[in-house]
Coordinates of N, CA and C in Angstrom, one line a residue:
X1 N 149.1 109.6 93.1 CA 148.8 108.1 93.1 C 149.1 107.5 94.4
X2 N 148.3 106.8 94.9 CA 148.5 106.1 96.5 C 149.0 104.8 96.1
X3 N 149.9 104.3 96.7 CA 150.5 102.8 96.6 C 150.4 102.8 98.5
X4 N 150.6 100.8 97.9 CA 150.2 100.2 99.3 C 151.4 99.9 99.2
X5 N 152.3 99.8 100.6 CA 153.6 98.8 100.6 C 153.1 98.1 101.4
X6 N 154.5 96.9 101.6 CA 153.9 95.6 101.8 C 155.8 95.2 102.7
X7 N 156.2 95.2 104.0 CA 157.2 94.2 104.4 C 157.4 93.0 104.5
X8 N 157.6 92.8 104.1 CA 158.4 90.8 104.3 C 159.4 90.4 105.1
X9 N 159.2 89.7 105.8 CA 160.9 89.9 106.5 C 160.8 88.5 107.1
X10 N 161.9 88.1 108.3 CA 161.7 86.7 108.8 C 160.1 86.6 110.1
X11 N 160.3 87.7 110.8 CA 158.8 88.0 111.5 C 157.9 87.7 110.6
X12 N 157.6 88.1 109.7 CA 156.2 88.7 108.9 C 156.2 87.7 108.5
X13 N 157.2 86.6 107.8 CA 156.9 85.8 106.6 C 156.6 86.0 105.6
X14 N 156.7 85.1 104.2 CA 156.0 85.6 103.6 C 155.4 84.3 102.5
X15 N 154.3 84.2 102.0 CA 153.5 83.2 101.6 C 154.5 82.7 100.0
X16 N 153.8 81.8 99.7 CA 154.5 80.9 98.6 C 153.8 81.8 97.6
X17 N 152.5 82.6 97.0 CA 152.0 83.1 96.3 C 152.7 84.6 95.8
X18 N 152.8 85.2 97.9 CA 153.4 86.3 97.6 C 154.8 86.4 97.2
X19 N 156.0 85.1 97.4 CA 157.0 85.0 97.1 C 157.1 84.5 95.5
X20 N 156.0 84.7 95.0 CA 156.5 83.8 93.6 C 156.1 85.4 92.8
X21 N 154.9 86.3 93.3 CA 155.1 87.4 92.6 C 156.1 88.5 92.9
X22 N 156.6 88.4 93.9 CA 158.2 89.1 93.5 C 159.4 88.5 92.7
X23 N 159.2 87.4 92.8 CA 160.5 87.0 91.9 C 160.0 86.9 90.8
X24 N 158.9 87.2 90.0 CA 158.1 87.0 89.0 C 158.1 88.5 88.4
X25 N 158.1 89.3 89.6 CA 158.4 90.9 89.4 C 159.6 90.8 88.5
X26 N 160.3 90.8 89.7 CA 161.7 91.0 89.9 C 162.0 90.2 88.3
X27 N 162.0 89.1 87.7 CA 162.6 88.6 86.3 C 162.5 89.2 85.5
X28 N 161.0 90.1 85.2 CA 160.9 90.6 84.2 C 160.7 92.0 84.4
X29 N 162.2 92.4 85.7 CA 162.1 93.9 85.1 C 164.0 94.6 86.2
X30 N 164.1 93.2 85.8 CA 165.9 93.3 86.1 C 166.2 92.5 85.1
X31 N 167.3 92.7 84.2 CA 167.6 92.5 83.4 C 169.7 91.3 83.5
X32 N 170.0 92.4 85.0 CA 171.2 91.6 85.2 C 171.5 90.0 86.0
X33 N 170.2 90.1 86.3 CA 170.3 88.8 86.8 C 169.3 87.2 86.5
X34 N 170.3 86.0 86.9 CA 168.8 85.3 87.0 C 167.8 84.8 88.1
X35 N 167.1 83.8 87.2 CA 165.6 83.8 88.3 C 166.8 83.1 89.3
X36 N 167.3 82.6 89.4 CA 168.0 81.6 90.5 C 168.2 82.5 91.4
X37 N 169.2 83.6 91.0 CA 169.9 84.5 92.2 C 168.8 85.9 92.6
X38 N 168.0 85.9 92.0 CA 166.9 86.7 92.5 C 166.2 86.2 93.3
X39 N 165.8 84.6 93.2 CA 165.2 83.9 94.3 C 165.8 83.8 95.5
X40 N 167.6 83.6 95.5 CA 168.2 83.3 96.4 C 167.9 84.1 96.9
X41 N 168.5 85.7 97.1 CA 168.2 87.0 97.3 C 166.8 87.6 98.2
X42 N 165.5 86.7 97.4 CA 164.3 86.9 98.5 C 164.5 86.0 99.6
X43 N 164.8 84.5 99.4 CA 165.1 83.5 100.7 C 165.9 83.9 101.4
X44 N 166.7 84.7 100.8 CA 168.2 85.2 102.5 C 167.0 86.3 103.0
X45 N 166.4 87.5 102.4 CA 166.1 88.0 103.0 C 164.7 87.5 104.0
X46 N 164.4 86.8 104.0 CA 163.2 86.4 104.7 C 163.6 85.2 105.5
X47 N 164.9 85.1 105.5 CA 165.5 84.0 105.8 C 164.7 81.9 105.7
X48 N 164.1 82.0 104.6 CA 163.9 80.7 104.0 C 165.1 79.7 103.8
X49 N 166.6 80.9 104.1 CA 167.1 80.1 103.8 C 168.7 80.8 105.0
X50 N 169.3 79.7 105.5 CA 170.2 80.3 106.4 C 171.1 81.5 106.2
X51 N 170.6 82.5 107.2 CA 171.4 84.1 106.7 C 171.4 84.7 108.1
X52 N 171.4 86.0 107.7 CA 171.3 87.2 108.4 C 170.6 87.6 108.5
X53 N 169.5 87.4 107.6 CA 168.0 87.7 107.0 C 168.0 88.8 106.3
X54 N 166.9 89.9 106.4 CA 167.0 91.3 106.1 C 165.2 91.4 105.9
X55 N 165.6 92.3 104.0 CA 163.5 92.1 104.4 C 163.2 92.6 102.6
X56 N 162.1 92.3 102.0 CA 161.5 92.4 101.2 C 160.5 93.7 100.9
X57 N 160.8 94.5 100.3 CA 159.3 95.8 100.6 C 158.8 96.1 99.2
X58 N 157.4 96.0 98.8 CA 157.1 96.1 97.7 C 156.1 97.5 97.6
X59 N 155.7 98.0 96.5 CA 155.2 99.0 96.4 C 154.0 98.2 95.6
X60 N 152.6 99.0 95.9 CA 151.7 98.0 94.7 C 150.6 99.2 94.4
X61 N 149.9 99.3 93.6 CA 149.0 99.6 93.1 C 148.2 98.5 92.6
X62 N 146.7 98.9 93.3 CA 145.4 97.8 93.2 C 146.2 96.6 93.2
X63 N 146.8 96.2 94.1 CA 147.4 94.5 94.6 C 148.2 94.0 93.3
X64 N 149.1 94.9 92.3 CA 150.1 94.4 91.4 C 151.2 95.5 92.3
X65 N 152.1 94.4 91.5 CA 153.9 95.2 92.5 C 154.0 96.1 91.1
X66 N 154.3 97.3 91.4 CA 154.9 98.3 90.8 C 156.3 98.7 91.2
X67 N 157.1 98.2 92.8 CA 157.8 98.2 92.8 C 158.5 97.6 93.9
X68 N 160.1 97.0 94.0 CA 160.3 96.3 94.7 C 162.1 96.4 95.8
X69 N 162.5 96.6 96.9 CA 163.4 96.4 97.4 C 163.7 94.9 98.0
X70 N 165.2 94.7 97.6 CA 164.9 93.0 98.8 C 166.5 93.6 99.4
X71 N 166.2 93.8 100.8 CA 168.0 94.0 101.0 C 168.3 92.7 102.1
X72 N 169.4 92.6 102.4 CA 170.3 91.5 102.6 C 170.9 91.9 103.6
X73 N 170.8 91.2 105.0 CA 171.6 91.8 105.9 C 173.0 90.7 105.4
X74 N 174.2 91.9 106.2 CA 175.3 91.1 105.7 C 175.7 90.5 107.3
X75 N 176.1 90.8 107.8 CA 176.3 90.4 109.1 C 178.0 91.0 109.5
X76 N 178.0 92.1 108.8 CA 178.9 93.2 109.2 C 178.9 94.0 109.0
X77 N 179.5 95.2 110.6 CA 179.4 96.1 110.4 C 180.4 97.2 110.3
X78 N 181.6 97.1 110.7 CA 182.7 98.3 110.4 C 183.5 98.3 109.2
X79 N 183.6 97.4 108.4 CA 184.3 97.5 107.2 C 183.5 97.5 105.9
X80 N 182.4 96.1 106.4 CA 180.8 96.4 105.2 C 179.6 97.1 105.9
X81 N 179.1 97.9 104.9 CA 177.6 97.9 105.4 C 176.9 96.5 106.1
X82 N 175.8 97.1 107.3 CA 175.0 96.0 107.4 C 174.3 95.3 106.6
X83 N 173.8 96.4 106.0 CA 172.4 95.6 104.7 C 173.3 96.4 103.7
X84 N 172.6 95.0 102.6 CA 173.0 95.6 100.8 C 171.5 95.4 100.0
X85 N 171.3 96.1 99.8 CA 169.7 96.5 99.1 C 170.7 95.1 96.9
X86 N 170.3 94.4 97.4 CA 170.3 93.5 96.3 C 169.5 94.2 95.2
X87 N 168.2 94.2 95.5 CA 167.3 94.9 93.8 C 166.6 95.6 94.3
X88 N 166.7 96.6 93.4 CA 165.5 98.3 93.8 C 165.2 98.0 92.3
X89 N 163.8 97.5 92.0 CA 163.4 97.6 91.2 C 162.2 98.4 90.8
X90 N 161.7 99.0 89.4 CA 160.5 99.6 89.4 C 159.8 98.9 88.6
X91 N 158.6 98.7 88.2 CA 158.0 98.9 86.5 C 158.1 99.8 85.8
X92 N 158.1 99.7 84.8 CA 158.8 100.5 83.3 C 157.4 101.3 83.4
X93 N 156.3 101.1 83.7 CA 155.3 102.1 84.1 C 155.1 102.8 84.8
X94 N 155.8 102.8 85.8 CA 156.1 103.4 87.2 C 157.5 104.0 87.7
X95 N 157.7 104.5 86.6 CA 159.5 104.6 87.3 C 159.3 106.0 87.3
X96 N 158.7 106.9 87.9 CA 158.4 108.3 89.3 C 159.4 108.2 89.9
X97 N 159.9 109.7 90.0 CA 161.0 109.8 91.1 C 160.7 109.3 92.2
X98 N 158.9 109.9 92.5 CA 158.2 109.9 93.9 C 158.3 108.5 94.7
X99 N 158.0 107.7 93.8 CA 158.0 106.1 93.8 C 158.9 105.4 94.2
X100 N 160.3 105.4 93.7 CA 161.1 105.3 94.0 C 162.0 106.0 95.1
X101 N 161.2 107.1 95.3 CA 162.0 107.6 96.5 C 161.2 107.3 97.6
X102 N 159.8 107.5 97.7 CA 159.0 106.8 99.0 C 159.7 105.3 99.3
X103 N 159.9 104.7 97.6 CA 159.9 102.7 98.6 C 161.7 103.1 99.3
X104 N 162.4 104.2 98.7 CA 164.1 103.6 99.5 C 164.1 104.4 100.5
X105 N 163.2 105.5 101.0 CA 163.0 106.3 102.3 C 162.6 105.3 102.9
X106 N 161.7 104.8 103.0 CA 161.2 103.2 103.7 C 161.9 101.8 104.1
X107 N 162.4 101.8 103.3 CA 163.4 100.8 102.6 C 164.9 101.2 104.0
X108 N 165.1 102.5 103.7 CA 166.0 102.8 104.5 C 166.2 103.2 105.8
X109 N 165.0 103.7 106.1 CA 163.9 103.5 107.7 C 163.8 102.3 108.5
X110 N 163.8 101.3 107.3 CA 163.3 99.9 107.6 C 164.9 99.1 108.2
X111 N 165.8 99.6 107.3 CA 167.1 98.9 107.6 C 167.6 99.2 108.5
X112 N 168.2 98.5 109.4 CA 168.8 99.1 110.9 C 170.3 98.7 110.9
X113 N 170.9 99.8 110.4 CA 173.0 100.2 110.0 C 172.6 100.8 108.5
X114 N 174.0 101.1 108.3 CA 174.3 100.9 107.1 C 173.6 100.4 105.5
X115 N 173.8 100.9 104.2 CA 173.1 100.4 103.6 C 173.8 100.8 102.5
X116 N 174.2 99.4 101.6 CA 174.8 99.3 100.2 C 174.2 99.0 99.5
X117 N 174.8 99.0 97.5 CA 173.4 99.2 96.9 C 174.9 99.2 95.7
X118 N 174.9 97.9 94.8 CA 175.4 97.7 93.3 C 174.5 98.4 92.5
X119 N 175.0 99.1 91.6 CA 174.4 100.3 90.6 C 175.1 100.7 89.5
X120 N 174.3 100.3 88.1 CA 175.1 100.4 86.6 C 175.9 101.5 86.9
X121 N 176.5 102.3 86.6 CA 177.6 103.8 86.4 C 176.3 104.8 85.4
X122 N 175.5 104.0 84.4 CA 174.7 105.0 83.4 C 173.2 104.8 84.1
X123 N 172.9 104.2 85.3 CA 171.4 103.8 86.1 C 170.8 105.0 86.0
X124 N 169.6 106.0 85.6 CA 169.0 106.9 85.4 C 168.6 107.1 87.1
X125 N 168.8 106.7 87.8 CA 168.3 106.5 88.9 C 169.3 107.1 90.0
X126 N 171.0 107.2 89.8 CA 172.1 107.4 90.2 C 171.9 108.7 90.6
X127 N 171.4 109.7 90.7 CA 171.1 111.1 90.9 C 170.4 111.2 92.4
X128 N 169.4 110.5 92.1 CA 168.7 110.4 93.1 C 169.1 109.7 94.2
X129 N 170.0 108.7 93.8 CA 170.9 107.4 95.2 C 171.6 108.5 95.9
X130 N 172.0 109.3 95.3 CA 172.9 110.2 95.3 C 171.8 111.4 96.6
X131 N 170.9 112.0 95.8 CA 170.3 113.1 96.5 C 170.0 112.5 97.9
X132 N 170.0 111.3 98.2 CA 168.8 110.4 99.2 C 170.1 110.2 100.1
X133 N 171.7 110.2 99.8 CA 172.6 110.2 100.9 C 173.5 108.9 100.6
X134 N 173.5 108.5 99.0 CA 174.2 107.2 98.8 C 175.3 108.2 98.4
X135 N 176.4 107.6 98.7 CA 178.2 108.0 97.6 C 178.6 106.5 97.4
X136 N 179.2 106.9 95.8 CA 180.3 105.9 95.4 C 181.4 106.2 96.5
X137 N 182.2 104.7 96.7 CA 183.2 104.7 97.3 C 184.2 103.6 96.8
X138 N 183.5 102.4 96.6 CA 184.6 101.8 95.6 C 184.1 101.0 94.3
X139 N 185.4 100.8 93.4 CA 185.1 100.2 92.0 C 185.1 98.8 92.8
X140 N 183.9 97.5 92.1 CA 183.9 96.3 92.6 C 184.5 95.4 91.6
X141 N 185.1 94.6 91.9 CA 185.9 94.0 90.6 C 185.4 92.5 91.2
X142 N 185.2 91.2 90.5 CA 184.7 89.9 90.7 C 185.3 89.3 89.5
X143 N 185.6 88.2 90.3 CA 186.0 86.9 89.8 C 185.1 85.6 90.3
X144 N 185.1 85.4 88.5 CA 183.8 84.2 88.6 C 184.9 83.1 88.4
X145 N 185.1 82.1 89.6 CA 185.9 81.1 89.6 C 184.8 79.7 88.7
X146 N 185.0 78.3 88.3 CA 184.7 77.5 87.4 C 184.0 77.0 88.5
X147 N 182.8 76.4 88.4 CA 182.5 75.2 89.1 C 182.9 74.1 89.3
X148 N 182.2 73.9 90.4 CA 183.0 72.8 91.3 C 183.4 71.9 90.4
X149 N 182.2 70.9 89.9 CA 182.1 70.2 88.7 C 183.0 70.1 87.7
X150 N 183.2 71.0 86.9 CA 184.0 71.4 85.9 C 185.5 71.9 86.2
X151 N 185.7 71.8 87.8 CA 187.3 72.3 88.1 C 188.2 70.9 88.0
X152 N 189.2 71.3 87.4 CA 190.3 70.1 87.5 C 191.2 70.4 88.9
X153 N 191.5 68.9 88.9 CA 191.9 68.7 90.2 C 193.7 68.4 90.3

């Protein structure tokens, strides 16, 4: 199967049409997040919105996303990776080792340092993070503090 990819980044730009079909991707085929923080996620990386930028890379078949990277530059380098690949997503039609390994060889070509990558523990996909040169290294623990709004003073 030939797929087209497609970069996004702060050079390239990227259009209001093509940014509404990745986060359009992206909602209905990530499950842990919402549209808010998946949006934010494409705006840092194309920098729409003040960052570090990073870049967008989509996989398509006949001009539909079959699959999608958005990584995030962090803006450090010796203690965090540079970039954190936010969502590696596939379609549920397309989830090919091949597929997924062409867009994060690219993906990872594309990134210049370092490269992290949040990942369920049961992700069917962890094998292959794995074969491609990803290691666990630490447990992430978060704390969701109250909004501003709703914090007593």
């Amino acid at each position: 199967m030939s797929y087209q990819f497609n970069l996004y980044d702060a050079f390239s730009g990227i259009n209001a049409m093509e940014k509404s079909k990745v986060v359009h991707f992206l909602c209905g085929h990530n499950s842990h997040s919402n549209r808010q923080s998946i949006l934010e996620a494409v705006e840092y990386a194309v920098k729409l919105k003040p960052s570090f930028g990073g870049f967008v890379l989509t996989a398509e078949i006949d001009r539909q996303i079959v699959g999608v990277v958005v990584a995030n530059r962090t803006g450090m380098e010796s203690y965090n990776p540079k970039n954190l690949f936010v969502f590696v997503s596939l379609h549920k039609d397309h989830e090919e080792e091949a597929l997924v390994e062409a867009l994060l060889q690219k993906a990872i070509r594309y990134a210049d340092g370092d490269v992290a990558m949040h990942v369920e523990p049961d992700n069917p996909a962890l094998k292959l993070y794995q074969k491609l040169g990803f290691q666990a290294q630490y447990l992430e623990l978060r704390l969701s503090k109250p909004n501003k709004a709703s914090a007593v003073a």
